[in-house]
JSON list of C-alpha atoms in Angstrom, two decimals:
[
{"chain": "A", "resi": 14, "resn": "UNK", "atom": "CA", "xyz": [6.01, -12.13, 17.21]},
{"chain": "A", "resi": 15, "resn": "UNK", "atom": "CA", "xyz": [7.75, -9.06, 17.61]},
{"chain": "A", "resi": 16, "resn": "UNK", "atom": "CA", "xyz": [11.19, -8.63, 16.77]},
{"chain": "A", "resi": 17, "resn": "UNK", "atom": "CA", "xyz": [13.80, -10.13, 19.46]},
{"chain": "A", "resi": 18, "resn": "UNK", "atom": "CA", "xyz": [14.74, -7.36, 22.01]},
{"chain": "A", "resi": 19, "resn": "UNK", "atom": "CA", "xyz": [18.52, -8.05, 21.47]},
{"chain": "A", "resi": 20, "resn": "UNK", "atom": "CA", "xyz": [18.43, -7.21, 17.99]},
{"chain": "A", "resi": 21, "resn": "UNK", "atom": "CA", "xyz": [18.92, -3.49, 16.01]},
{"chain": "A", "resi": 22, "resn": "UNK", "atom": "CA", "xyz": [15.87, -0.95, 16.46]},
{"chain": "A", "resi": 23, "resn": "UNK", "atom": "CA", "xyz": [13.59, -1.36, 13.52]},
{"chain": "A", "resi": 24, "resn": "UNK", "atom": "CA", "xyz": [11.33, 1.85, 12.25]},
{"chain": "A", "resi": 25, "resn": "UNK", "atom": "CA", "xyz": [9.83, 3.25, 9.29]},
{"chain": "A", "resi": 26, "resn": "UNK", "atom": "CA", "xyz": [9.61, 6.90, 7.49]},
{"chain": "A", "resi": 27, "resn": "UNK", "atom": "CA", "xyz": [8.02, 8.55, 4.89]},
{"chain": "A", "resi": 28, "resn": "UNK", "atom": "CA", "xyz": [10.62, 9.64, 2.25]},
{"chain": "A", "resi": 29, "resn": "UNK", "atom": "CA", "xyz": [10.13, 12.22, -0.72]},
{"chain": "A", "resi": 30, "resn": "UNK", "atom": "CA", "xyz": [12.18, 11.55, -3.82]},
{"chain": "A", "resi": 31, "resn": "UNK", "atom": "CA", "xyz": [12.92, 13.09, -6.91]},
{"chain": "A", "resi": 32, "resn": "UNK", "atom": "CA", "xyz": [10.93, 12.33, -10.10]},
{"chain": "A", "resi": 33, "resn": "UNK", "atom": "CA", "xyz": [13.95, 13.73, -12.55]},
{"chain": "A", "resi": 34, "resn": "UNK", "atom": "CA", "xyz": [15.47, 10.70, -14.88]},
{"chain": "A", "resi": 35, "resn": "UNK", "atom": "CA", "xyz": [18.14, 9.14, -13.45]},
{"chain": "A", "resi": 36, "resn": "UNK", "atom": "CA", "xyz": [17.60, 10.24, -9.85]},
{"chain": "A", "resi": 37, "resn": "UNK", "atom": "CA", "xyz": [17.80, 7.77, -6.98]},
{"chain": "A", "resi": 38, "resn": "UNK", "atom": "CA", "xyz": [15.03, 5.10, -6.87]},
{"chain": "A", "resi": 39, "resn": "UNK", "atom": "CA", "xyz": [14.73, 6.50, -3.23]},
{"chain": "A", "resi": 40, "resn": "UNK", "atom": "CA", "xyz": [16.32, 8.62, -0.58]},
{"chain": "A", "resi": 41, "resn": "UNK", "atom": "CA", "xyz": [18.05, 5.42, 0.89]},
{"chain": "A", "resi": 42, "resn": "UNK", "atom": "CA", "xyz": [19.10, 4.00, -2.25]},
{"chain": "A", "resi": 43, "resn": "UNK", "atom": "CA", "xyz": [22.12, 1.75, -1.07]},
{"chain": "A", "resi": 44, "resn": "UNK", "atom": "CA", "xyz": [22.06, 2.39, 2.19]},
{"chain": "A", "resi": 45, "resn": "UNK", "atom": "CA", "xyz": [22.64, -0.33, 4.28]},
{"chain": "A", "resi": 46, "resn": "UNK", "atom": "CA", "xyz": [19.93, -1.24, 6.75]},
{"chain": "A", "resi": 47, "resn": "UNK", "atom": "CA", "xyz": [17.39, 0.49, 4.70]},
{"chain": "A", "resi": 48, "resn": "UNK", "atom": "CA", "xyz": [14.88, -0.65, 1.99]},
{"chain": "A", "resi": 49, "resn": "UNK", "atom": "CA", "xyz": [12.36, 0.17, 0.29]},
{"chain": "A", "resi": 50, "resn": "UNK", "atom": "CA", "xyz": [8.90, -0.94, 1.63]},
{"chain": "A", "resi": 51, "resn": "UNK", "atom": "CA", "xyz": [6.52, 1.23, -0.21]},
{"chain": "A", "resi": 52, "resn": "UNK", "atom": "CA", "xyz": [5.91, 3.18, -3.59]},
{"chain": "A", "resi": 53, "resn": "UNK", "atom": "CA", "xyz": [2.84, 5.74, -3.37]},
{"chain": "A", "resi": 54, "resn": "UNK", "atom": "CA", "xyz": [3.34, 7.15, -6.27]},
{"chain": "A", "resi": 55, "resn": "UNK", "atom": "CA", "xyz": [3.64, 11.03, -7.61]},
{"chain": "A", "resi": 56, "resn": "UNK", "atom": "CA", "xyz": [2.38, 13.55, -5.71]},
{"chain": "A", "resi": 57, "resn": "UNK", "atom": "CA", "xyz": [-0.98, 15.36, -6.94]},
{"chain": "A", "resi": 58, "resn": "UNK", "atom": "CA", "xyz": [1.31, 18.38, -8.54]},
{"chain": "A", "resi": 59, "resn": "UNK", "atom": "CA", "xyz": [3.61, 16.09, -9.70]},
{"chain": "A", "resi": 60, "resn": "UNK", "atom": "CA", "xyz": [6.95, 17.56, -8.21]},
{"chain": "A", "resi": 61, "resn": "UNK", "atom": "CA", "xyz": [7.74, 15.21, -6.10]},
{"chain": "A", "resi": 62, "resn": "UNK", "atom": "CA", "xyz": [7.47, 10.55, -5.36]},
{"chain": "A", "resi": 63, "resn": "UNK", "atom": "CA", "xyz": [5.97, 9.78, -1.72]},
{"chain": "A", "resi": 64, "resn": "UNK", "atom": "CA", "xyz": [7.52, 6.55, -0.67]},
{"chain": "A", "resi": 65, "resn": "UNK", "atom": "CA", "xyz": [7.96, 4.57, 2.88]},
{"chain": "A", "resi": 66, "resn": "UNK", "atom": "CA", "xyz": [11.19, 3.49, 3.91]},
{"chain": "A", "resi": 67, "resn": "UNK", "atom": "CA", "xyz": [11.79, 0.80, 6.65]},
{"chain": "A", "resi": 68, "resn": "UNK", "atom": "CA", "xyz": [14.97, -0.47, 8.39]},
{"chain": "A", "resi": 69, "resn": "UNK", "atom": "CA", "xyz": [17.12, -0.31, 11.17]},
{"chain": "A", "resi": 70, "resn": "UNK", "atom": "CA", "xyz": [16.17, 3.08, 13.09]},
{"chain": "A", "resi": 71, "resn": "UNK", "atom": "CA", "xyz": [19.49, 3.95, 13.15]},
{"chain": "A", "resi": 72, "resn": "UNK", "atom": "CA", "xyz": [19.85, 4.25, 9.61]},
{"chain": "A", "resi": 73, "resn": "UNK", "atom": "CA", "xyz": [17.23, 5.82, 9.16]},
{"chain": "A", "resi": 74, "resn": "UNK", "atom": "CA", "xyz": [17.69, 8.44, 11.57]},
{"chain": "A", "resi": 75, "resn": "UNK", "atom": "CA", "xyz": [21.03, 9.13, 10.09]},
{"chain": "A", "resi": 76, "resn": "UNK", "atom": "CA", "xyz": [19.50, 9.51, 6.76]},
{"chain": "A", "resi": 77, "resn": "UNK", "atom": "CA", "xyz": [17.41, 11.99, 7.69]},
{"chain": "A", "resi": 78, "resn": "UNK", "atom": "CA", "xyz": [19.55, 13.88, 9.48]},
{"chain": "A", "resi": 79, "resn": "UNK", "atom": "CA", "xyz": [21.75, 14.28, 6.17]},
{"chain": "A", "resi": 80, "resn": "UNK", "atom": "CA", "xyz": [19.05, 14.79, 4.24]},
{"chain": "A", "resi": 81, "resn": "UNK", "atom": "CA", "xyz": [17.15, 18.17, 3.44]},
{"chain": "A", "resi": 82, "resn": "UNK", "atom": "CA", "xyz": [14.69, 18.87, 5.71]},
{"chain": "A", "resi": 83, "resn": "UNK", "atom": "CA", "xyz": [11.54, 16.94, 5.17]},
{"chain": "A", "resi": 84, "resn": "UNK", "atom": "CA", "xyz": [13.02, 14.63, 2.45]},
{"chain": "A", "resi": 85, "resn": "UNK", "atom": "CA", "xyz": [12.85, 11.87, 5.09]},
{"chain": "A", "resi": 86, "resn": "UNK", "atom": "CA", "xyz": [10.82, 11.71, 8.19]},
{"chain": "A", "resi": 87, "resn": "UNK", "atom": "CA", "xyz": [10.81, 9.35, 10.97]},
{"chain": "A", "resi": 88, "resn": "UNK", "atom": "CA", "xyz": [7.19, 8.14, 12.27]},
{"chain": "A", "resi": 89, "resn": "UNK", "atom": "CA", "xyz": [7.62, 7.59, 16.05]},
{"chain": "A", "resi": 90, "resn": "UNK", "atom": "CA", "xyz": [6.32, 5.05, 17.79]},
{"chain": "A", "resi": 91, "resn": "UNK", "atom": "CA", "xyz": [6.68, 2.76, 14.74]},
{"chain": "A", "resi": 92, "resn": "UNK", "atom": "CA", "xyz": [8.72, -0.54, 15.50]},
{"chain": "A", "resi": 93, "resn": "UNK", "atom": "CA", "xyz": [8.16, -3.00, 12.91]},
{"chain": "A", "resi": 94, "resn": "UNK", "atom": "CA", "xyz": [10.17, -2.50, 9.60]},
{"chain": "A", "resi": 95, "resn": "UNK", "atom": "CA", "xyz": [6.99, -3.66, 7.53]},
{"chain": "A", "resi": 96, "resn": "UNK", "atom": "CA", "xyz": [7.25, -5.05, 3.84]},
{"chain": "A", "resi": 97, "resn": "UNK", "atom": "CA", "xyz": [11.34, -5.90, 4.24]},
{"chain": "A", "resi": 98, "resn": "UNK", "atom": "CA", "xyz": [13.46, -8.81, 4.58]},
{"chain": "A", "resi": 99, "resn": "UNK", "atom": "CA", "xyz": [14.04, -7.96, 7.95]},
{"chain": "A", "resi": 100, "resn": "UNK", "atom": "CA", "xyz": [10.14, -9.34, 8.61]},
{"chain": "A", "resi": 101, "resn": "UNK", "atom": "CA", "xyz": [11.33, -12.94, 7.67]},
{"chain": "A", "resi": 102, "resn": "UNK", "atom": "CA", "xyz": [11.09, -14.41, 10.96]},
{"chain": "A", "resi": 103, "resn": "UNK", "atom": "CA", "xyz": [7.72, -13.01, 11.02]},
{"chain": "A", "resi": 104, "resn": "UNK", "atom": "CA", "xyz": [6.57, -14.21, 7.63]},
{"chain": "A", "resi": 105, "resn": "UNK", "atom": "CA", "xyz": [8.44, -17.33, 8.14]},
{"chain": "A", "resi": 106, "resn": "UNK", "atom": "CA", "xyz": [6.26, -17.88, 11.59]},
{"chain": "A", "resi": 107, "resn": "UNK", "atom": "CA", "xyz": [2.71, -17.02, 9.87]},
{"chain": "A", "resi": 108, "resn": "UNK", "atom": "CA", "xyz": [3.56, -19.69, 6.57]},
{"chain": "A", "resi": 109, "resn": "UNK", "atom": "CA", "xyz": [1.79, -22.40, 7.74]},
{"chain": "A", "resi": 110, "resn": "UNK", "atom": "CA", "xyz": [-1.06, -20.22, 9.27]},
{"chain": "A", "resi": 111, "resn": "UNK", "atom": "CA", "xyz": [-1.81, -18.71, 5.93]},
{"chain": "A", "resi": 112, "resn": "UNK", "atom": "CA", "xyz": [-1.28, -22.09, 3.97]},
{"chain": "A", "resi": 113, "resn": "UNK", "atom": "CA", "xyz": [-4.29, -23.32, 6.52]},
{"chain": "A", "resi": 114, "resn": "UNK", "atom": "CA", "xyz": [-6.25, -20.65, 5.47]},
{"chain": "A", "resi": 115, "resn": "UNK", "atom": "CA", "xyz": [-9.42, -21.84, 3.14]},
{"chain": "A", "resi": 116, "resn": "UNK", "atom": "CA", "xyz": [-8.76, -18.99, 0.16]},
{"chain": "A", "resi": 117, "resn": "UNK", "atom": "CA", "xyz": [-11.34, -19.28, -2.59]},
{"chain": "A", "resi": 118, "resn": "UNK", "atom": "CA", "xyz": [-10.83, -17.64, -5.84]},
{"chain": "A", "resi": 119, "resn": "UNK", "atom": "CA", "xyz": [-12.10, -13.93, -6.27]},
{"chain": "A", "resi": 120, "resn": "UNK", "atom": "CA", "xyz": [-15.10, -13.07, -7.34]},
{"chain": "A", "resi": 121, "resn": "UNK", "atom": "CA", "xyz": [-14.37, -9.99, -8.56]},
{"chain": "A", "resi": 122, "resn": "UNK", "atom": "CA", "xyz": [-11.04, -8.35, -10.10]},
{"chain": "A", "resi": 123, "resn": "UNK", "atom": "CA", "xyz": [-8.59, -8.62, -7.32]},
{"chain": "A", "resi": 124, "resn": "UNK", "atom": "CA", "xyz": [-4.88, -6.15, -7.96]},
{"chain": "A", "resi": 125, "resn": "UNK", "atom": "CA", "xyz": [-1.77, -7.31, -6.06]},
{"chain": "A", "resi": 126, "resn": "UNK", "atom": "CA", "xyz": [0.10, -4.57, -4.08]},
{"chain": "A", "resi": 127, "resn": "UNK", "atom": "CA", "xyz": [3.13, -6.28, -4.90]},
{"chain": "A", "resi": 128, "resn": "UNK", "atom": "CA", "xyz": [3.53, -6.50, -8.61]},
{"chain": "A", "resi": 129, "resn": "UNK", "atom": "CA", "xyz": [1.22, -5.33, -11.70]},
{"chain": "A", "resi": 130, "resn": "UNK", "atom": "CA", "xyz": [-0.82, -8.31, -11.66]},
{"chain": "A", "resi": 131, "resn": "UNK", "atom": "CA", "xyz": [-4.53, -9.53, -11.11]},
{"chain": "A", "resi": 132, "resn": "UNK", "atom": "CA", "xyz": [-5.31, -12.21, -8.67]},
{"chain": "A", "resi": 133, "resn": "UNK", "atom": "CA", "xyz": [-7.30, -14.86, -10.34]},
{"chain": "A", "resi": 134, "resn": "UNK", "atom": "CA", "xyz": [-6.85, -17.67, -8.17]},
{"chain": "A", "resi": 135, "resn": "UNK", "atom": "CA", "xyz": [-7.14, -18.88, -4.52]},
{"chain": "A", "resi": 136, "resn": "UNK", "atom": "CA", "xyz": [-3.27, -20.18, -4.64]},
{"chain": "A", "resi": 137, "resn": "UNK", "atom": "CA", "xyz": [-2.69, -15.83, -5.97]},
{"chain": "A", "resi": 138, "resn": "UNK", "atom": "CA", "xyz": [-4.31, -14.67, -3.06]},
{"chain": "A", "resi": 139, "resn": "UNK", "atom": "CA", "xyz": [-2.44, -17.15, -0.52]},
{"chain": "A", "resi": 140, "resn": "UNK", "atom": "CA", "xyz": [1.23, -16.12, -2.14]},
{"chain": "A", "resi": 141, "resn": "UNK", "atom": "CA", "xyz": [0.34, -12.52, -1.93]},
{"chain": "A", "resi": 142, "resn": "UNK", "atom": "CA", "xyz": [-0.64, -13.10, 1.81]},
{"chain": "A", "resi": 143, "resn": "UNK", "atom": "CA", "xyz": [2.26, -14.86, 2.12]},
{"chain": "A", "resi": 144, "resn": "UNK", "atom": "CA", "xyz": [5.00, -12.38, 0.69]},
{"chain": "A", "resi": 145, "resn": "UNK", "atom": "CA", "xyz": [2.93, -9.29, 2.14]},
{"chain": "A", "resi": 146, "resn": "UNK", "atom": "CA", "xyz": [5.38, -9.06, 5.12]},
{"chain": "A", "resi": 147, "resn": "UNK", "atom": "CA", "xyz": [8.76, -9.16, 3.80]},
{"chain": "A", "resi": 148, "resn": "UNK", "atom": "CA", "xyz": [8.12, -7.53, -0.22]},
{"chain": "A", "resi": 149, "resn": "UNK", "atom": "CA", "xyz": [7.48, -4.07, -1.01]},
{"chain": "A", "resi": 150, "resn": "UNK", "atom": "CA", "xyz": [4.13, -2.78, -1.43]},
{"chain": "A", "resi": 151, "resn": "UNK", "atom": "CA", "xyz": [2.90, -0.29, -4.66]},
{"chain": "A", "resi": 152, "resn": "UNK", "atom": "CA", "xyz": [-0.05, 1.46, -4.86]},
{"chain": "A", "resi": 153, "resn": "UNK", "atom": "CA", "xyz": [1.07, 2.83, -8.44]},
{"chain": "A", "resi": 154, "resn": "UNK", "atom": "CA", "xyz": [0.11, -1.15, -9.37]},
{"chain": "A", "resi": 155, "resn": "UNK", "atom": "CA", "xyz": [-3.04, -1.11, -7.45]},
{"chain": "A", "resi": 156, "resn": "UNK", "atom": "CA", "xyz": [-4.18, 2.05, -8.93]},
{"chain": "A", "resi": 157, "resn": "UNK", "atom": "CA", "xyz": [-2.65, 1.62, -12.39]},
{"chain": "A", "resi": 158, "resn": "UNK", "atom": "CA", "xyz": [-4.50, -1.66, -12.39]},
{"chain": "A", "resi": 159, "resn": "UNK", "atom": "CA", "xyz": [-7.67, -0.26, -11.63]},
{"chain": "A", "resi": 160, "resn": "UNK", "atom": "CA", "xyz": [-7.78, 2.11, -14.47]},
{"chain": "A", "resi": 161, "resn": "UNK", "atom": "CA", "xyz": [-6.60, -0.76, -16.62]},
{"chain": "A", "resi": 162, "resn": "UNK", "atom": "CA", "xyz": [-10.44, -2.26, -15.42]},
{"chain": "A", "resi": 163, "resn": "UNK", "atom": "CA", "xyz": [-12.38, 0.34, -16.46]},
{"chain": "A", "resi": 164, "resn": "UNK", "atom": "CA", "xyz": [-12.58, 1.71, -12.98]},
{"chain": "A", "resi": 165, "resn": "UNK", "atom": "CA", "xyz": [-14.16, 5.57, -12.81]},
{"chain": "A", "resi": 166, "resn": "UNK", "atom": "CA", "xyz": [-14.15, 6.03, -9.66]},
{"chain": "A", "resi": 167, "resn": "UNK", "atom": "CA", "xyz": [-12.07, 5.22, -6.34]},
{"chain": "A", "resi": 168, "resn": "UNK", "atom": "CA", "xyz": [-12.82, 5.12, -2.40]},
{"chain": "A", "resi": 169, "resn": "UNK", "atom": "CA", "xyz": [-10.12, 5.52, -0.18]},
{"chain": "A", "resi": 170, "resn": "UNK", "atom": "CA", "xyz": [-11.64, 4.09, 3.18]},
{"chain": "A", "resi": 171, "resn": "UNK", "atom": "CA", "xyz": [-10.70, 5.74, 6.28]},
{"chain": "A", "resi": 172, "resn": "UNK", "atom": "CA", "xyz": [-7.42, 8.12, 6.86]},
{"chain": "A", "resi": 173, "resn": "UNK", "atom": "CA", "xyz": [-4.92, 6.20, 5.47]},
{"chain": "A", "resi": 174, "resn": "UNK", "atom": "CA", "xyz": [-4.09, 8.42, 2.32]},
{"chain": "A", "resi": 175, "resn": "UNK", "atom": "CA", "xyz": [-4.46, 12.38, 3.24]},
{"chain": "A", "resi": 176, "resn": "UNK", "atom": "CA", "xyz": [-6.75, 13.71, 0.41]},
{"chain": "A", "resi": 177, "resn": "UNK", "atom": "CA", "xyz": [-5.40, 15.40, -2.38]},
{"chain": "A", "resi": 178, "resn": "UNK", "atom": "CA", "xyz": [-2.09, 14.01, -1.78]},
{"chain": "A", "resi": 179, "resn": "UNK", "atom": "CA", "xyz": [-1.52, 11.72, -4.80]},
{"chain": "A", "resi": 180, "resn": "UNK", "atom": "CA", "xyz": [-2.58, 11.91, -8.12]},
{"chain": "A", "resi": 181, "resn": "UNK", "atom": "CA", "xyz": [-4.73, 8.97, -9.08]},
{"chain": "A", "resi": 182, "resn": "UNK", "atom": "CA", "xyz": [-5.69, 8.12, -12.29]},
{"chain": "A", "resi": 183, "resn": "UNK", "atom": "CA", "xyz": [-9.37, 8.65, -11.64]},
{"chain": "A", "resi": 184, "resn": "UNK", "atom": "CA", "xyz": [-11.42, 10.40, -9.22]},
{"chain": "A", "resi": 185, "resn": "UNK", "atom": "CA", "xyz": [-11.20, 9.36, -5.74]},
{"chain": "A", "resi": 186, "resn": "UNK", "atom": "CA", "xyz": [-13.51, 10.36, -2.82]},
{"chain": "A", "resi": 187, "resn": "UNK", "atom": "CA", "xyz": [-12.37, 9.84, 0.77]},
{"chain": "A", "resi": 188, "resn": "UNK", "atom": "CA", "xyz": [-14.88, 7.86, 3.39]},
{"chain": "A", "resi": 189, "resn": "UNK", "atom": "CA", "xyz": [-13.98, 9.05, 6.92]},
{"chain": "A", "resi": 190, "resn": "UNK", "atom": "CA", "xyz": [-17.42, 9.59, 8.17]},
{"chain": "A", "resi": 191, "resn": "UNK", "atom": "CA", "xyz": [-20.78, 8.37, 7.29]},
{"chain": "A", "resi": 192, "resn": "UNK", "atom": "CA", "xyz": [-21.74, 11.56, 5.58]},
{"chain": "A", "resi": 193, "resn": "UNK", "atom": "CA", "xyz": [-18.75, 11.17, 3.16]},
{"chain": "A", "resi": 194, "resn": "UNK", "atom": "CA", "xyz": [-20.90, 8.03, 1.39]},
{"chain": "A", "resi": 195, "resn": "UNK", "atom": "CA", "xyz": [-23.82, 10.28, 0.09]},
{"chain": "A", "resi": 196, "resn": "UNK", "atom": "CA", "xyz": [-20.97, 12.37, -1.33]},
{"chain": "A", "resi": 197, "resn": "UNK", "atom": "CA", "xyz": [-19.23, 9.11, -3.13]},
{"chain": "A", "resi": 198, "resn": "UNK", "atom": "CA", "xyz": [-22.99, 8.52, -4.45]},
{"chain": "A", "resi": 199, "resn": "UNK", "atom": "CA", "xyz": [-23.31, 12.37, -5.54]},
{"chain": "A", "resi": 200, "resn": "UNK", "atom": "CA", "xyz": [-19.95, 11.76, -7.41]},
{"chain": "A", "resi": 201, "resn": "UNK", "atom": "CA", "xyz": [-21.03, 9.11, -9.23]},
{"chain": "A", "resi": 202, "resn": "UNK", "atom": "CA", "xyz": [-24.11, 10.02, -10.23]},
{"chain": "A", "resi": 203, "resn": "UNK", "atom": "CA", "xyz": [-22.25, 13.01, -11.52]},
{"chain": "A", "resi": 204, "resn": "UNK", "atom": "CA", "xyz": [-19.65, 11.08, -13.55]},
{"chain": "A", "resi": 205, "resn": "UNK", "atom": "CA", "xyz": [-22.69, 9.06, -14.93]},
{"chain": "A", "resi": 206, "resn": "UNK", "atom": "CA", "xyz": [-22.07, 5.66, -13.14]},
{"chain": "A", "resi": 207, "resn": "UNK", "atom": "CA", "xyz": [-25.18, 3.53, -13.05]},
{"chain": "A", "resi": 208, "resn": "UNK", "atom": "CA", "xyz": [-25.05, 1.92, -9.97]},
{"chain": "A", "resi": 209, "resn": "UNK", "atom": "CA", "xyz": [-28.75, 0.43, -10.18]},
{"chain": "A", "resi": 210, "resn": "UNK", "atom": "CA", "xyz": [-27.52, -2.60, -11.95]},
{"chain": "A", "resi": 211, "resn": "UNK", "atom": "CA", "xyz": [-24.76, -3.02, -9.34]},
{"chain": "A", "resi": 212, "resn": "UNK", "atom": "CA", "xyz": [-24.45, -7.21, -7.92]},
{"chain": "A", "resi": 213, "resn": "UNK", "atom": "CA", "xyz": [-25.89, -7.48, -4.11]},
{"chain": "A", "resi": 214, "resn": "UNK", "atom": "CA", "xyz": [-22.98, -8.43, -1.42]},
{"chain": "A", "resi": 215, "resn": "UNK", "atom": "CA", "xyz": [-25.11, -9.60, 1.35]},
{"chain": "A", "resi": 216, "resn": "UNK", "atom": "CA", "xyz": [-24.88, -7.97, 4.43]},
{"chain": "A", "resi": 217, "resn": "UNK", "atom": "CA", "xyz": [-26.84, -4.72, 5.63]}
]
């Protein structure tokens, strides 16, 4: 279900925050109607932190208008305050449906995007699905956990993260076109990663 038509409009914005000690946790900190929805971590040059804010459209617009240019950028056409308490009605609607899904224990390490945690059981995975709509996500928790798991090469599937913008703790290849798969294999070879022992996953 969409947010009720009579409710205040919702939206999201990309925000750039300071890495300085004592700086606000995000540009909309303590501003009514604005929530930290996602933390993507430091930029590759180490000068800023990239975040996603979500909340009421009017509050996001006012924050952007009063911030230095480019600090808070509302995204057009986004009408849902993802990963915030404003999505509680949707979470409640989905709860029995998610409970009915037959999750299984992960066969490979599966990292939570809601906290620094490896999901090891079906119950862990179901809990992630239940909380995902209302809790802020952290890409830092994901790639930090990947580093702890010994990941030496990451693949970003699709155009979700612009290439070269984030400071990943390991090499990353962006897969947006079929020819990028060859680049991923070449990079793995260059890093000395042996793919011959990778488990078969089925399918083609």
